[in-house]
Every structure is written in C-alpha cells, then in structure tokens.
C-alpha cells in the first residue's frame, strides 16, 4: 500500500512542469538560462509592480540630497560661527610660536611658559629618594561659577558679566625629597593666570595675576642652611621691593602651618598669591628698597621681573645646602625621624594645601601629578616621645603607664627637640 502512494506523491508535484515541457520543444528548453529553468520548476511568482520599480531610484536620490544638504548646512553654519568668534588665545599663541621666537615683546603668556620650561632641563641628580617637576601650560574656558569666585577674590576683575571666559594658566611646581635625613626637602612653585574677553582675546580687557614661592623642610636643623636659604630669597625680594620679604615670609609661615599638630611644616621661605595690578599699585606707595627699580615699570612687567629673579635664585639657594648634606653619615634612628617628619608633610598636603584640594576636586584631573609632592615613604608612630600628641603639663604618661619625661629629656633626642622648637615658634633667619 505504501509503495503505491510514493510515486503518486512524487508525480503530484510536477504536473505543471511536465505540461509546459511537453508544449515546448526540447531544443528551445535546452537553450533557456538556468535561472529561467529554476523559475519554471518552482512555479510562477508575482512580479514586482512596474510603478514601484520606476519610483525606487528617485526615492533614493531624494533622501541622499536631503542628507547631503543637512551636512553642508551644518558645515557652513559651523564655519560662520567660528569666524564670528575669532581665533582663540591658544590658536593665536600657537601661531606666534611658529612664526617667531619668544622675546620681551611677546605676550606674557608665552614669556611665562618659556620661563617655567627652561629650569626643567637644569634640575637633575642622583641623591634624591623622590623628586618631581610638574610643568603646566593650560588653555581653557572658565564657567560662570568660577568667574563669580574669582570676582570675589579680585575686585578689579573685568568682563565678569559674561557666561564664560577664555583663560590661560602656566606654572612650575617642584618638590625634592633627599635620601639623606641631614638634607632638607625643598618645594618651589611659580605660576601665572590670565583671562581674556572671548570676543577680543588679543587686545580686549584682561585679568591676570602671579603666585608662588619656595620653602625648606628639614628633618634636622642646621641654622646656617636656614640662614643661607632665607638670605638668598631676601636679596631677590629686596631688589624689587623692600617690603616683599617680610610680607611673603610671614605669609609663608602662616600658610604652611598644621593646625591639628600646632606646628609648621618646615622653616619657611616666601609665599604669595594674587599679585596683580591692584597689589602692585598699593605696594608701590610703600617704602621701596633704595635699589628697587619696580616703580619705573608697569605692574605686569615689574611682577614678572620679580618672579623671574625669584625662580632664578632657586639653584643658588638650595644647591650649596644639598652639597653639604647629601653625603653626611646618619644612623637608622635618624632615618626613622625623617620618616616621621615626612608624615607631617603628607598631613599638610592632603588636609590643608589648597592646590592639592582643588586638584582632587577637579573632574578628570591627573591624580598622579597632583600627588607628586608626596614623599615616597612616610611613617606614623603612636605617641612619639618628641613629636607625638600629648598634654604638656609635666606629668605626661605613656599608654603603658611609664613616664615619658626621661625619653623626652634624653640627650639623644636633643636635635629632634631643637627642630620641634623652631617649628612651633617660627624664627627670623635674616
């Protein structure tokens, strides 16, 4: 039964094919293309509408024309907008650097960039456990909240009614942590900030100011080192204004202070910020050093000259010190004391330093560069007998009940106590 049904089903699929093949001579059938034979064997299929076939190419052309037109309009309007805004400060400065070298007639932005990059190639050595040099040259836009904050800090801030301002910032930051505990850590930073009217960045109104300073942080006190460091800085300050050194030295002592420890980070140096035309005009009315030439220059040129000389004084102020101390012998206990002092360095930088705090709050900032100033290693010792937290009432006791006074007054801690006394009571070195 099943064997009879199979041929019946096979033949039932071919009646139309067989009828067409019988109606067509075999010669004509053999000359047909393969595709036409396949259509014949599978039966007739509905052909696409002739109307759709005609309109489909035109539809594609219309869509393409609309798309290309939108692209051209976007490009044209974008170019017009950029032409209306004019070139940015960065573009103008880049063109200036390509066309000519930096001279005294160049914009202050380019002169400051050149100033901070030159010392980078001169600083080198193999006596430091960790040393870092950050060079920043930044072009950007200040949003409205940042403009409001700067307006509060600078009464003479111009163009403060706009939503954004082009800005330029350049700075050099340097920190050197020597291996030898007899050699002091040194920090240096000099920076320049400028904003410009986005409609006229080349000759429009500008806001600008300088900031910076340098300071010394020893683990062991050598008065002659402190005197040399401060004297070198004072000579530079006095060259420009006799009031600079006492003002900036006091500013440094107040800034590099650790409130929760009740001590300074180091023996100071100078520190200043927001030195602008208003500051210079106030300062120029004070008693100037007899050899000062600042009053004969405009404010920006005078302050740039001061920053240039201050930066140039770094190597003379520090190299003689490091040469004297880098190869001195030291004991393990003295290295341990250096580690404790580095702990104080870390505490100040992470808790109180404005630059570190600002950098860590900035989205997308390079954290490694911000934390570059930290020492490679540091230690904290619970209730250190010389620098630990305790009640200075003459009856201090250790957690175990032992008397700390013997350890504090012992001769082998005399040099550590000498440093602590200076850190708690800043000294006038020159």
Short mmCIF file of C-alpha atoms in Angstrom, two decimals:
data_model
loop_
_atom_site.label_atom_id
_atom_site.label_comp_id
_atom_site.label_asym_id
_atom_site.label_seq_id
_atom_site.Cartn_x
_atom_site.Cartn_y
_atom_site.Cartn_z
CA UNK A 1 0.00 0.00 0.00
CA UNK A 2 2.75 2.40 1.00
CA UNK A 3 4.79 1.52 -2.10
CA UNK A 4 1.93 2.63 -4.36
CA UNK A 5 1.50 6.02 -2.60
CA UNK A 6 5.09 7.20 -3.02
CA UNK A 7 5.06 7.53 -6.83
CA UNK A 8 1.64 9.18 -6.62
CA UNK A 9 3.00 11.93 -4.34
CA UNK A 10 6.09 12.46 -6.48
CA UNK A 11 4.08 12.89 -9.66
CA UNK A 12 1.64 15.25 -7.97
CA UNK A 13 4.31 17.97 -7.73
CA UNK A 14 5.22 18.11 -11.37
CA UNK A 15 2.05 18.30 -13.47
CA UNK A 16 2.55 21.95 -14.50
CA UNK A 17 6.24 21.47 -15.22
CA UNK A 18 5.61 18.42 -17.32
CA UNK A 19 2.81 20.08 -19.24
CA UNK A 20 4.99 23.10 -20.10
CA UNK A 21 7.91 20.92 -21.08
CA UNK A 22 5.66 18.93 -23.40
CA UNK A 23 4.40 22.11 -25.00
CA UNK A 24 7.92 23.43 -25.62
CA UNK A 25 10.34 21.71 -27.98
CA UNK A 26 13.39 20.20 -26.31
CA UNK A 27 15.71 22.37 -28.38
CA UNK A 28 14.18 25.54 -27.01
CA UNK A 29 14.16 24.16 -23.46
CA UNK A 30 17.87 23.37 -23.59
CA UNK A 31 18.69 26.93 -24.70
CA UNK A 32 16.98 28.64 -21.76
CA UNK A 33 19.11 30.22 -18.98
CA UNK A 34 19.47 28.28 -15.73
CA UNK A 35 17.61 30.94 -13.74
CA UNK A 36 14.64 30.76 -16.05
CA UNK A 37 14.58 26.98 -15.74
CA UNK A 38 14.51 27.33 -11.96
CA UNK A 39 11.56 29.72 -12.14
CA UNK A 40 9.78 27.28 -14.36
CA UNK A 41 10.38 24.39 -11.99
CA UNK A 42 9.27 26.31 -8.89
CA UNK A 43 6.16 27.70 -10.42
CA UNK A 44 5.28 31.29 -11.32
CA UNK A 45 5.95 34.11 -8.77
CA UNK A 46 4.31 37.51 -8.65
CA UNK A 47 6.41 40.14 -10.44
CA UNK A 48 7.09 43.45 -8.66
CA UNK A 49 4.92 46.35 -9.57
CA UNK A 50 6.26 48.30 -12.51
CA UNK A 51 5.28 51.54 -10.69
CA UNK A 52 7.38 50.72 -7.60
CA UNK A 53 10.33 49.73 -9.76
CA UNK A 54 10.27 53.09 -11.55
CA UNK A 55 9.99 55.29 -8.39
CA UNK A 56 12.53 53.46 -6.18
CA UNK A 57 15.72 55.11 -7.70
CA UNK A 58 14.14 58.57 -7.43
CA UNK A 59 13.28 57.98 -3.77
CA UNK A 60 16.91 57.09 -3.00
CA UNK A 61 18.15 60.23 -4.78
CA UNK A 62 15.77 62.46 -2.78
CA UNK A 63 16.90 61.01 0.56
CA UNK A 64 20.54 61.46 -0.41
CA UNK A 65 20.00 65.07 -1.45
CA UNK A 66 18.33 65.90 1.88
CA UNK A 67 21.12 64.21 3.89
CA UNK A 68 23.94 65.92 1.96
CA UNK A 69 22.18 69.27 2.22
CA UNK A 70 21.95 68.92 6.00
CA UNK A 71 25.67 68.17 6.21
CA UNK A 72 26.57 71.17 4.05
CA UNK A 73 24.34 73.47 6.14
CA UNK A 74 25.95 72.24 9.36
CA UNK A 75 29.45 72.80 7.98
CA UNK A 76 28.60 76.27 6.67
CA UNK A 77 26.93 77.45 9.87
CA UNK A 78 29.78 76.00 11.97
CA UNK A 79 32.38 77.86 9.94
CA UNK A 80 30.41 81.09 10.20
CA UNK A 81 30.13 80.71 13.95
CA UNK A 82 33.88 80.14 14.35
CA UNK A 83 34.60 83.11 12.10
CA UNK A 84 32.32 85.32 14.21
CA UNK A 85 34.00 84.20 17.44
CA UNK A 86 37.51 84.74 16.08
CA UNK A 87 40.62 82.70 16.89
CA UNK A 88 41.13 81.56 20.47
CA UNK A 89 44.08 82.55 22.66
CA UNK A 90 45.62 79.11 22.16
CA UNK A 91 45.43 79.43 18.37
CA UNK A 92 46.94 82.91 18.43
CA UNK A 93 49.79 81.82 20.70
CA UNK A 94 50.47 78.70 18.65
CA UNK A 95 50.75 80.82 15.51
CA UNK A 96 53.08 83.26 17.28
CA UNK A 97 55.40 80.44 18.42
CA UNK A 98 55.55 79.05 14.88
CA UNK A 99 56.38 82.39 13.30
CA UNK A 100 58.96 83.80 15.72
CA UNK A 101 60.94 83.15 18.89
CA UNK A 102 59.81 84.39 22.29
CA UNK A 103 61.15 87.86 23.09
CA UNK A 104 60.48 90.67 25.55
CA UNK A 105 57.75 91.96 23.25
CA UNK A 106 55.88 88.64 23.21
CA UNK A 107 52.66 88.19 25.22
CA UNK A 108 53.18 87.49 28.91
CA UNK A 109 51.59 84.06 28.43
CA UNK A 110 54.41 82.91 26.13
CA UNK A 111 57.13 84.52 28.22
CA UNK A 112 55.88 82.74 31.36
CA UNK A 113 55.69 79.41 29.51
CA UNK A 114 59.30 79.83 28.40
CA UNK A 115 60.38 80.81 31.91
CA UNK A 116 58.97 77.72 33.62
CA UNK A 117 60.20 75.27 30.99
CA UNK A 118 63.85 76.35 30.99
CA UNK A 119 64.71 75.21 34.58
CA UNK A 120 63.18 71.80 33.91
CA UNK A 121 66.26 70.84 31.88
CA UNK A 122 68.70 72.05 34.57
CA UNK A 123 67.30 70.06 37.51
CA UNK A 124 68.83 66.62 37.80
CA UNK A 125 70.62 64.48 40.37
CA UNK A 126 71.03 61.05 41.96
CA UNK A 127 70.80 61.94 45.67
CA UNK A 128 67.02 62.19 45.87
CA UNK A 129 64.69 59.45 47.01
CA UNK A 130 61.86 61.11 45.13
CA UNK A 131 61.87 64.24 43.00
CA UNK A 132 59.14 65.64 40.83
CA UNK A 133 58.73 68.57 38.47
CA UNK A 134 55.28 69.48 37.14
CA UNK A 135 55.03 71.90 34.23
CA UNK A 136 51.51 73.09 33.39
CA UNK A 137 50.52 75.18 30.37
CA UNK A 138 46.73 75.22 30.06
CA UNK A 139 44.24 76.97 27.78
CA UNK A 140 40.56 76.65 28.60
CA UNK A 141 37.25 78.32 29.45
CA UNK A 142 36.08 79.46 32.87
CA UNK A 143 32.40 78.70 33.59
CA UNK A 144 30.16 81.21 35.33
CA UNK A 145 30.62 79.80 38.90
CA UNK A 146 34.42 80.05 38.60
CA UNK A 147 34.11 83.62 37.32
CA UNK A 148 31.99 84.57 40.33
CA UNK A 149 34.55 83.10 42.73
CA UNK A 150 37.44 84.93 41.09
CA UNK A 151 35.45 88.15 41.06
CA UNK A 152 35.10 87.84 44.84
CA UNK A 153 38.88 87.43 45.20
CA UNK A 154 39.75 90.20 42.72
CA UNK A 155 37.80 93.44 43.00
CA UNK A 156 39.27 94.68 39.73
CA UNK A 157 38.06 91.62 37.81
CA UNK A 158 36.83 92.80 34.39
CA UNK A 159 34.31 91.24 31.98
CA UNK A 160 32.63 89.49 34.89
CA UNK A 161 29.15 89.74 33.31
CA UNK A 162 29.76 87.04 30.69
CA UNK A 163 28.87 83.35 30.92
CA UNK A 164 32.39 82.13 30.14
CA UNK A 165 35.91 83.48 29.80
CA UNK A 166 38.94 82.16 27.96
CA UNK A 167 41.79 81.57 30.38
CA UNK A 168 45.48 80.73 30.30
CA UNK A 169 47.46 79.23 33.19
CA UNK A 170 51.15 78.37 33.37
CA UNK A 171 53.05 77.07 36.35
CA UNK A 172 56.12 75.22 37.52
CA UNK A 173 55.90 73.07 40.66
CA UNK A 174 58.94 71.28 42.07
CA UNK A 175 59.44 69.05 45.13
CA UNK A 176 62.71 67.28 46.06
CA UNK A 177 62.90 64.67 48.83
CA UNK A 178 66.56 63.70 49.52
CA UNK A 179 67.60 60.26 50.74
CA UNK A 180 69.87 61.57 53.47
CA UNK A 181 67.91 62.76 56.55
CA UNK A 182 70.50 65.52 57.04
CA UNK A 183 69.47 67.08 53.72
CA UNK A 184 66.24 69.12 53.70
CA UNK A 185 63.24 68.73 51.42
CA UNK A 186 62.59 71.76 49.23
CA UNK A 187 59.44 72.95 47.46
CA UNK A 188 59.04 75.57 44.75
CA UNK A 189 56.07 76.86 42.78
CA UNK A 190 55.66 79.83 40.45
CA UNK A 191 52.55 80.41 38.36
CA UNK A 192 50.71 82.90 36.16
CA UNK A 193 46.98 83.16 35.39
CA UNK A 194 45.23 85.24 32.74
CA UNK A 195 41.70 85.59 31.38
CA UNK A 196 40.62 87.27 28.15
CA UNK A 197 37.46 88.56 26.53
CA UNK A 198 36.30 85.76 24.17
CA UNK A 199 35.16 88.35 21.59
CA UNK A 200 38.54 90.09 21.51
CA UNK A 201 41.19 87.82 23.07
CA UNK A 202 44.13 89.69 21.57
CA UNK A 203 43.52 93.28 22.69
CA UNK A 204 40.43 93.12 24.90
CA UNK A 205 40.25 93.52 28.66
CA UNK A 206 42.33 91.04 30.68
CA UNK A 207 42.62 89.82 34.24
CA UNK A 208 46.00 88.50 35.36
CA UNK A 209 47.98 87.67 38.48
CA UNK A 210 51.11 85.88 39.67
CA UNK A 211 51.56 83.47 42.55
CA UNK A 212 54.22 81.21 44.01
CA UNK A 213 57.03 80.87 46.50
CA UNK A 214 59.59 78.44 47.87
CA UNK A 215 60.16 76.85 51.28
CA UNK A 216 62.55 74.50 53.09
CA UNK A 217 61.57 71.46 55.20
CA UNK A 218 64.49 69.93 57.14
CA UNK A 219 64.40 66.86 59.35
CA UNK A 220 67.44 68.08 61.29
CA UNK A 221 68.13 71.72 61.91
CA UNK A 222 71.29 73.36 60.56
CA UNK A 223 70.91 77.09 61.27
CA UNK A 224 73.49 78.01 58.64
CA UNK A 225 71.39 76.25 55.99
CA UNK A 226 68.25 78.14 57.00
CA UNK A 227 70.13 81.44 57.05
CA UNK A 228 71.60 80.85 53.59
CA UNK A 229 68.23 79.85 52.13
CA UNK A 230 66.39 82.86 53.56
CA UNK A 231 69.18 85.32 52.79
CA UNK A 232 69.23 84.31 49.12
CA UNK A 233 65.48 84.83 48.87
CA UNK A 234 65.58 88.11 50.76
CA UNK A 235 68.21 89.53 48.42
CA UNK A 236 65.90 88.88 45.48
CA UNK A 237 62.90 90.40 47.24
CA UNK A 238 64.83 93.49 48.33
CA UNK A 239 65.96 94.06 44.76
CA UNK A 240 62.34 94.68 43.80
CA UNK A 241 60.62 95.92 46.95
CA UNK A 242 61.88 96.21 50.49
CA UNK A 243 58.51 95.12 51.86
CA UNK A 244 58.30 91.87 49.88
CA UNK A 245 60.43 89.60 52.06
CA UNK A 246 58.85 90.33 55.48
CA UNK A 247 55.35 90.18 53.98
CA UNK A 248 55.92 86.99 51.98
CA UNK A 249 57.92 85.32 54.78
CA UNK A 250 55.06 85.88 57.24
CA UNK A 251 52.58 84.70 54.61
CA UNK A 252 54.64 81.51 54.20
CA UNK A 253 54.78 80.81 57.96
CA UNK A 254 51.00 81.18 58.17
CA UNK A 255 50.20 79.12 55.09
CA UNK A 256 52.47 76.11 55.74
CA UNK A 257 51.05 75.52 59.21
CA UNK A 258 49.46 72.30 60.51
CA UNK A 259 46.72 73.36 62.98
CA UNK A 260 45.96 69.91 64.38
CA UNK A 261 49.68 69.49 65.22
CA UNK A 262 50.31 73.06 66.32
CA UNK A 263 53.49 73.25 64.24
CA UNK A 264 54.76 74.45 60.87
CA UNK A 265 55.62 72.06 58.06
CA UNK A 266 59.17 73.45 57.82
CA UNK A 267 61.31 76.52 58.36
CA UNK A 268 59.51 78.52 55.70
CA UNK A 269 60.67 80.77 52.92
CA UNK A 270 58.31 83.00 50.95
CA UNK A 271 54.73 82.54 49.73
CA UNK A 272 52.50 84.89 47.74
CA UNK A 273 49.34 84.75 45.66
CA UNK A 274 47.10 87.02 43.58
CA UNK A 275 49.81 89.56 42.78
CA UNK A 276 48.06 91.79 40.26
CA UNK A 277 48.00 95.45 39.26
CA UNK A 278 45.99 96.39 42.33
CA UNK A 279 48.54 94.74 44.61
CA UNK A 280 51.41 96.44 42.82
CA UNK A 281 49.82 99.88 43.00
CA UNK A 282 49.31 99.51 46.73
CA UNK A 283 52.83 98.19 47.21
CA UNK A 284 54.45 100.89 45.09
CA UNK A 285 53.24 103.54 47.52
CA UNK A 286 55.09 101.86 50.38
CA UNK A 287 58.73 102.43 51.26
CA UNK A 288 60.79 100.84 48.50
CA UNK A 289 64.30 99.50 48.78
CA UNK A 290 66.80 102.17 47.68
CA UNK A 291 67.95 100.00 44.77
CA UNK A 292 64.47 98.95 43.69
CA UNK A 293 63.57 99.55 40.05
CA UNK A 294 59.98 98.31 40.28
CA UNK A 295 58.45 101.78 40.37
CA UNK A 296 59.80 102.57 36.89
CA UNK A 297 57.98 99.66 35.25
CA UNK A 298 54.34 98.87 34.70
CA UNK A 299 52.73 96.46 37.14
CA UNK A 300 52.77 93.33 35.00
CA UNK A 301 56.35 93.78 33.84
CA UNK A 302 57.55 94.55 37.36
CA UNK A 303 55.93 91.48 38.89
CA UNK A 304 57.11 89.26 36.05
CA UNK A 305 60.63 90.53 36.63
CA UNK A 306 60.31 89.65 40.32
CA UNK A 307 59.03 86.13 39.58
CA UNK A 308 61.83 85.62 37.04
CA UNK A 309 64.50 86.58 39.57
CA UNK A 310 62.88 84.52 42.33
CA UNK A 311 62.87 81.42 40.14
CA UNK A 312 66.47 82.04 39.10
CA UNK A 313 67.50 82.16 42.77
CA UNK A 314 66.37 78.60 43.47
CA UNK A 315 69.57 76.81 42.49
CA UNK A 316 71.84 79.26 44.39
CA UNK A 317 69.61 78.93 47.45
CA UNK A 318 69.46 75.11 47.54
CA UNK A 319 72.47 73.59 45.75
CA UNK A 320 75.04 74.67 48.40
CA UNK A 321 72.84 73.09 51.09
CA UNK A 322 72.39 69.77 49.33
CA UNK A 323 76.10 69.64 48.50
CA UNK A 324 76.95 69.98 52.21
CA UNK A 325 74.44 67.39 53.47
CA UNK A 326 73.96 64.71 50.82
CA UNK A 327 76.94 62.56 51.90
CA UNK A 328 76.78 63.05 55.67
CA UNK A 329 76.69 59.84 57.76
CA UNK A 330 73.45 59.03 59.57
CA UNK A 331 72.08 56.35 61.90
CA UNK A 332 68.91 54.24 61.49
CA UNK A 333 67.22 56.25 64.24
CA UNK A 334 67.81 59.44 62.25
CA UNK A 335 66.30 57.88 59.15
CA UNK A 336 63.28 56.91 61.26
CA UNK A 337 62.91 60.51 62.41
CA UNK A 338 62.99 61.63 58.77
CA UNK A 339 60.12 59.25 58.08
CA UNK A 340 58.06 60.78 60.91
CA UNK A 341 58.69 64.28 59.56
CA UNK A 342 57.59 63.13 56.13
CA UNK A 343 54.36 62.02 57.74
CA UNK A 344 53.77 65.67 58.68
CA UNK A 345 54.45 66.63 55.07
CA UNK A 346 51.75 64.21 53.94
CA UNK A 347 49.28 65.51 56.54
CA UNK A 348 49.62 69.10 55.41
CA UNK A 349 49.44 68.38 51.69
CA UNK A 350 46.36 66.16 51.91
CA UNK A 351 44.44 68.15 54.53
CA UNK A 352 45.35 71.82 54.15
CA UNK A 353 47.10 72.53 50.84
CA UNK A 354 44.70 74.47 48.60
CA UNK A 355 46.31 73.34 45.36
CA UNK A 356 46.04 69.65 46.26
CA UNK A 357 42.46 70.05 47.45
CA UNK A 358 41.43 71.93 44.31
CA UNK A 359 43.12 69.39 42.04
CA UNK A 360 41.46 66.39 43.67
CA UNK A 361 38.04 68.03 43.30
CA UNK A 362 38.57 68.76 39.61
CA UNK A 363 36.85 66.21 37.32
CA UNK A 364 39.26 64.40 35.03
CA UNK A 365 42.37 65.68 36.81
CA UNK A 366 45.57 63.65 36.68
CA UNK A 367 45.78 62.42 40.28
CA UNK A 368 49.38 61.20 39.91
CA UNK A 369 50.54 64.73 39.12
CA UNK A 370 48.55 66.21 41.99
CA UNK A 371 50.09 63.79 44.50
CA UNK A 372 53.58 64.15 43.03
CA UNK A 373 54.61 66.30 46.01
CA UNK A 374 54.18 63.45 48.50
CA UNK A 375 57.32 61.63 49.69
CA UNK A 376 57.95 58.11 48.50
CA UNK A 377 57.71 56.73 52.05
CA UNK A 378 56.43 58.08 55.37
CA UNK A 379 55.68 56.73 58.85
CA UNK A 380 53.44 57.49 61.80
CA UNK A 381 54.41 56.40 65.30
CA UNK A 382 51.87 56.26 68.08
CA UNK A 383 52.65 58.86 70.76
CA UNK A 384 56.19 59.59 69.63
CA UNK A 385 58.01 60.96 72.71
CA UNK A 386 59.29 64.03 70.84
CA UNK A 387 56.61 64.94 68.30
CA UNK A 388 53.58 62.87 69.32
CA UNK A 389 50.33 64.27 70.70
CA UNK A 390 50.44 64.70 74.49
CA UNK A 391 49.46 67.10 77.26
CA UNK A 392 52.42 69.33 78.07
CA UNK A 393 51.75 69.62 81.79
CA UNK A 394 54.89 67.93 83.06
CA UNK A 395 53.02 64.77 84.02
CA UNK A 396 52.66 63.05 80.66
CA UNK A 397 52.35 59.30 80.79
CA UNK A 398 52.67 56.72 78.08
CA UNK A 399 49.71 54.37 77.40
CA UNK A 400 51.53 51.66 79.39
CA UNK A 401 51.84 53.89 82.44
CA UNK A 402 55.56 54.70 82.01
CA UNK A 403 56.97 58.19 82.44
CA UNK A 404 57.80 59.87 79.11
CA UNK A 405 59.81 62.71 80.59
CA UNK A 406 63.02 60.69 80.66
CA UNK A 407 62.75 59.87 76.95
CA UNK A 408 61.83 63.45 76.08
CA UNK A 409 64.72 64.99 78.02
CA UNK A 410 67.36 62.49 76.98
CA UNK A 411 70.39 63.91 75.17
CA UNK A 412 69.98 61.59 72.19
CA UNK A 413 66.76 63.45 71.27
CA UNK A 414 68.19 66.95 71.67
CA UNK A 415 68.45 67.64 67.94
CA UNK A 416 64.91 66.45 67.28
CA UNK A 417 63.62 68.71 70.08
CA UNK A 418 65.59 71.62 68.62
CA UNK A 419 63.73 71.25 65.34
CA UNK A 420 60.36 70.96 67.08
CA UNK A 421 61.01 74.19 68.96
CA UNK A 422 61.60 76.07 65.69
CA UNK A 423 58.54 74.52 64.05
CA UNK A 424 56.34 75.66 66.93
CA UNK A 425 57.98 79.10 67.12
CA UNK A 426 58.96 80.44 63.67
CA UNK A 427 62.32 82.17 63.68
CA UNK A 428 63.57 85.25 61.84
CA UNK A 429 66.58 83.86 60.00
CA UNK A 430 67.80 87.12 58.43
#
